[in-house]
Short mmCIF file of C-alpha atoms in Angstrom, two decimals:
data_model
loop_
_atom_site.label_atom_id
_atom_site.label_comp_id
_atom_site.label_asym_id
_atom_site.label_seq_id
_atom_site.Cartn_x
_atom_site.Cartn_y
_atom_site.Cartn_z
CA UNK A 1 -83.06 -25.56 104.86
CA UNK A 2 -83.58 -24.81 108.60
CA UNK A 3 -84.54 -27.80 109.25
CA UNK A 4 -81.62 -29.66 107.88
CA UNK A 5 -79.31 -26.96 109.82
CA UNK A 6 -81.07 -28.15 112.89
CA UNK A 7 -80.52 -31.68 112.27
CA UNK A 8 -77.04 -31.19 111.15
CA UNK A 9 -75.98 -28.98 114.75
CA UNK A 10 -78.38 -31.68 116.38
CA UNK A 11 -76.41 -35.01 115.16
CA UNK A 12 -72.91 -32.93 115.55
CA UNK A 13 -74.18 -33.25 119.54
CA UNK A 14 -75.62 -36.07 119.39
CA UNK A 15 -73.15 -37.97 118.90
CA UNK A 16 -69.62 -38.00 120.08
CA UNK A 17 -68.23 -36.76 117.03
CA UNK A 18 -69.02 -33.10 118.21
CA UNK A 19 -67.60 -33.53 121.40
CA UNK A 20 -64.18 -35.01 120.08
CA UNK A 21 -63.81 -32.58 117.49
CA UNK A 22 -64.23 -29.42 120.22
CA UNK A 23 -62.24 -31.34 122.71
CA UNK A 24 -58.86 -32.17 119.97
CA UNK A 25 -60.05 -28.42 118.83
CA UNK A 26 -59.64 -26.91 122.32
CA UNK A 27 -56.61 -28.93 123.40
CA UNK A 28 -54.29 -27.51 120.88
CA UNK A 29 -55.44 -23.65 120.77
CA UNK A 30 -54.92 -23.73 124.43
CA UNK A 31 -51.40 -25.81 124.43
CA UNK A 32 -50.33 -23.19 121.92
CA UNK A 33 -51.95 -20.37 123.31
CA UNK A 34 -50.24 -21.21 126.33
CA UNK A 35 -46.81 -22.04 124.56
CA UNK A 36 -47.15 -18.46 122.47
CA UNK A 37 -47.68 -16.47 126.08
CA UNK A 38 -45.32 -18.23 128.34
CA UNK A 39 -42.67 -18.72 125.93
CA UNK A 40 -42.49 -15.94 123.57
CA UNK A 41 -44.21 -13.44 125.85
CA UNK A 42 -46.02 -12.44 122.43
CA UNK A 43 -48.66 -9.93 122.60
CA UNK A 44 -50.50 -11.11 119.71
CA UNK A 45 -52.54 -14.05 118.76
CA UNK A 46 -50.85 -14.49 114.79
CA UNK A 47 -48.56 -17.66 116.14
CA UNK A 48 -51.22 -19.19 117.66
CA UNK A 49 -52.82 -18.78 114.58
CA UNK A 50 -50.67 -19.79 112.66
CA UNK A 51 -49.66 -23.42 115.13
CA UNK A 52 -53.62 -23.99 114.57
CA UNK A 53 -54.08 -23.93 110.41
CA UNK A 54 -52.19 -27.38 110.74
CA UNK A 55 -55.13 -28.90 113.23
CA UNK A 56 -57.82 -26.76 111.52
CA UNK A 57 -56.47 -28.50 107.89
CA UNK A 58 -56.86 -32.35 109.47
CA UNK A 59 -60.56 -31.10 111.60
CA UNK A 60 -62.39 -30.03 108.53
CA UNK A 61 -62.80 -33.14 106.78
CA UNK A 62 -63.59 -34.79 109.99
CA UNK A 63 -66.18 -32.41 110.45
CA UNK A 64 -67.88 -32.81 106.58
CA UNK A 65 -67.19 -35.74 105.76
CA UNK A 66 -69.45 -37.11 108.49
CA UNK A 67 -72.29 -35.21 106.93
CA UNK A 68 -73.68 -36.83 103.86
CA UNK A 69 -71.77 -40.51 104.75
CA UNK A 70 -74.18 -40.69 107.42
CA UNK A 71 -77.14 -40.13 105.69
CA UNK A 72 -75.66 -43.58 103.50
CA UNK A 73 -75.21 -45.40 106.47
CA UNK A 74 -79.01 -44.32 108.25
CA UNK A 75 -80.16 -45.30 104.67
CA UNK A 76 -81.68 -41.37 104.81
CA UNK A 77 -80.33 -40.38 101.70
CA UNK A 78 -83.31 -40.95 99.52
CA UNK A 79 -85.73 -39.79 102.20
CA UNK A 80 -83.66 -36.45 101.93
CA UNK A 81 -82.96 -36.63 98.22
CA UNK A 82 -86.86 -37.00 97.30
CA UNK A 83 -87.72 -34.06 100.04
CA UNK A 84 -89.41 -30.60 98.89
CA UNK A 85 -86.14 -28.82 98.78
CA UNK A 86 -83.61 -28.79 96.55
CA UNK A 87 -80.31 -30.22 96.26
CA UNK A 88 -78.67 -26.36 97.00
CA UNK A 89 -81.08 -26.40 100.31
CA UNK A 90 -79.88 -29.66 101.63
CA UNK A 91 -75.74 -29.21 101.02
CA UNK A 92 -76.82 -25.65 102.18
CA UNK A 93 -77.78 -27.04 105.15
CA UNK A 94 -75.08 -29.59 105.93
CA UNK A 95 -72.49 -26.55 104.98
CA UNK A 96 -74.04 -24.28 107.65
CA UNK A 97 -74.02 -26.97 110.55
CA UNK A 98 -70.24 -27.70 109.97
CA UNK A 99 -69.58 -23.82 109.54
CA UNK A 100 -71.36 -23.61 113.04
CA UNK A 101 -69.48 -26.49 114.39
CA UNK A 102 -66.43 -24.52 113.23
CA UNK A 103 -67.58 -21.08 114.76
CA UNK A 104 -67.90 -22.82 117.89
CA UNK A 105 -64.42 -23.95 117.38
CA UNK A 106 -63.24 -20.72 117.14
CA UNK A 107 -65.28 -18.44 120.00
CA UNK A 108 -62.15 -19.98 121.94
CA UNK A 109 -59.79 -17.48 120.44
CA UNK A 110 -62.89 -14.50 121.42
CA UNK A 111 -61.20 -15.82 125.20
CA UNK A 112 -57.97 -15.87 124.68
CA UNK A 113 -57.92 -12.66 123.26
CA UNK A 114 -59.91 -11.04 126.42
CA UNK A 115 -57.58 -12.77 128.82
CA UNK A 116 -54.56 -11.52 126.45
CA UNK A 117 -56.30 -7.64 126.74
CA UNK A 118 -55.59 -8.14 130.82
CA UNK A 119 -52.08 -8.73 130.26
CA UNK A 120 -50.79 -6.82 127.23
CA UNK A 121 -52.24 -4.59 124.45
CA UNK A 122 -53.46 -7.29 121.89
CA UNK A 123 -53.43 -5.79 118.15
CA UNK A 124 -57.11 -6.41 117.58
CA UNK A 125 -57.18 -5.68 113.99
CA UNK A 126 -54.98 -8.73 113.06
CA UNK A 127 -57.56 -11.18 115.77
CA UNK A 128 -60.74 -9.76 113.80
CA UNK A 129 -59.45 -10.23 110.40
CA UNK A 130 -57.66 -13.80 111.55
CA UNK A 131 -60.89 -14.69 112.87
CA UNK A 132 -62.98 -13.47 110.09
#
């Protein structure tokens, strides 16, 4: 399973599919991050949250779907298929790259709520638990 993890986080970086998905990802926490701050003056990260379920709901599927339609199109489905682990291994696998992809995704908000801690008195409990 370790493997395929590796090759999942691998081909999320390998190709530009990664890259986009971080880049969309980071574009609209920080225009709404910026938005919440300058325009509300909130001391709390819950709109931002809340602006980002809407991108988060249309980034997931780009991020699995990519993972077993690949393996069609490399024609490495049966390689992986006939391997020595078994099918809960290998979707395992492709579930923890994505999640990673995702957790990357989200050590943004980790910033934002540092640079919100030099500025106001951010209610932590509702950024863990939103982040969790």
């Amino acid at each position: 399973m370790s493997a395929i993890l590796k090759r999942e986080i691998f081909s999320y970086f390998h190709t530009p599919i990664g890259f986009v998905v971080l880049a969309i990802f980071y574009f609209f926490a920080g225009w709404f991050f910026a938005d919440t701050i300058q325009v509300y003056q909130a001391n709390s990260l819950v709109p931002v949250f809340s602006n980002m379920f809407i991108i988060i709901l249309l980034l997931i599927p780009i991020i699995t779907m990519k993972s077993f339609s690949e393996e069609r199109k490399a024609k490495t489905e049966q390689l992986l298929l006939t391997s020595p682990v078994n099918l809960f291994q290998v979707v395992a696998g492709k579930f923890l790259g994505a999640y990673v992809l995702y957790c990357i995704c989200m050590a943004c908000f980790a910033v934002y709520a540092l640079v919100l801690s030099f500025f106001a008195t951010p209610q932590w409990i509702q950024i863990f638990c939103t982040l969790l």
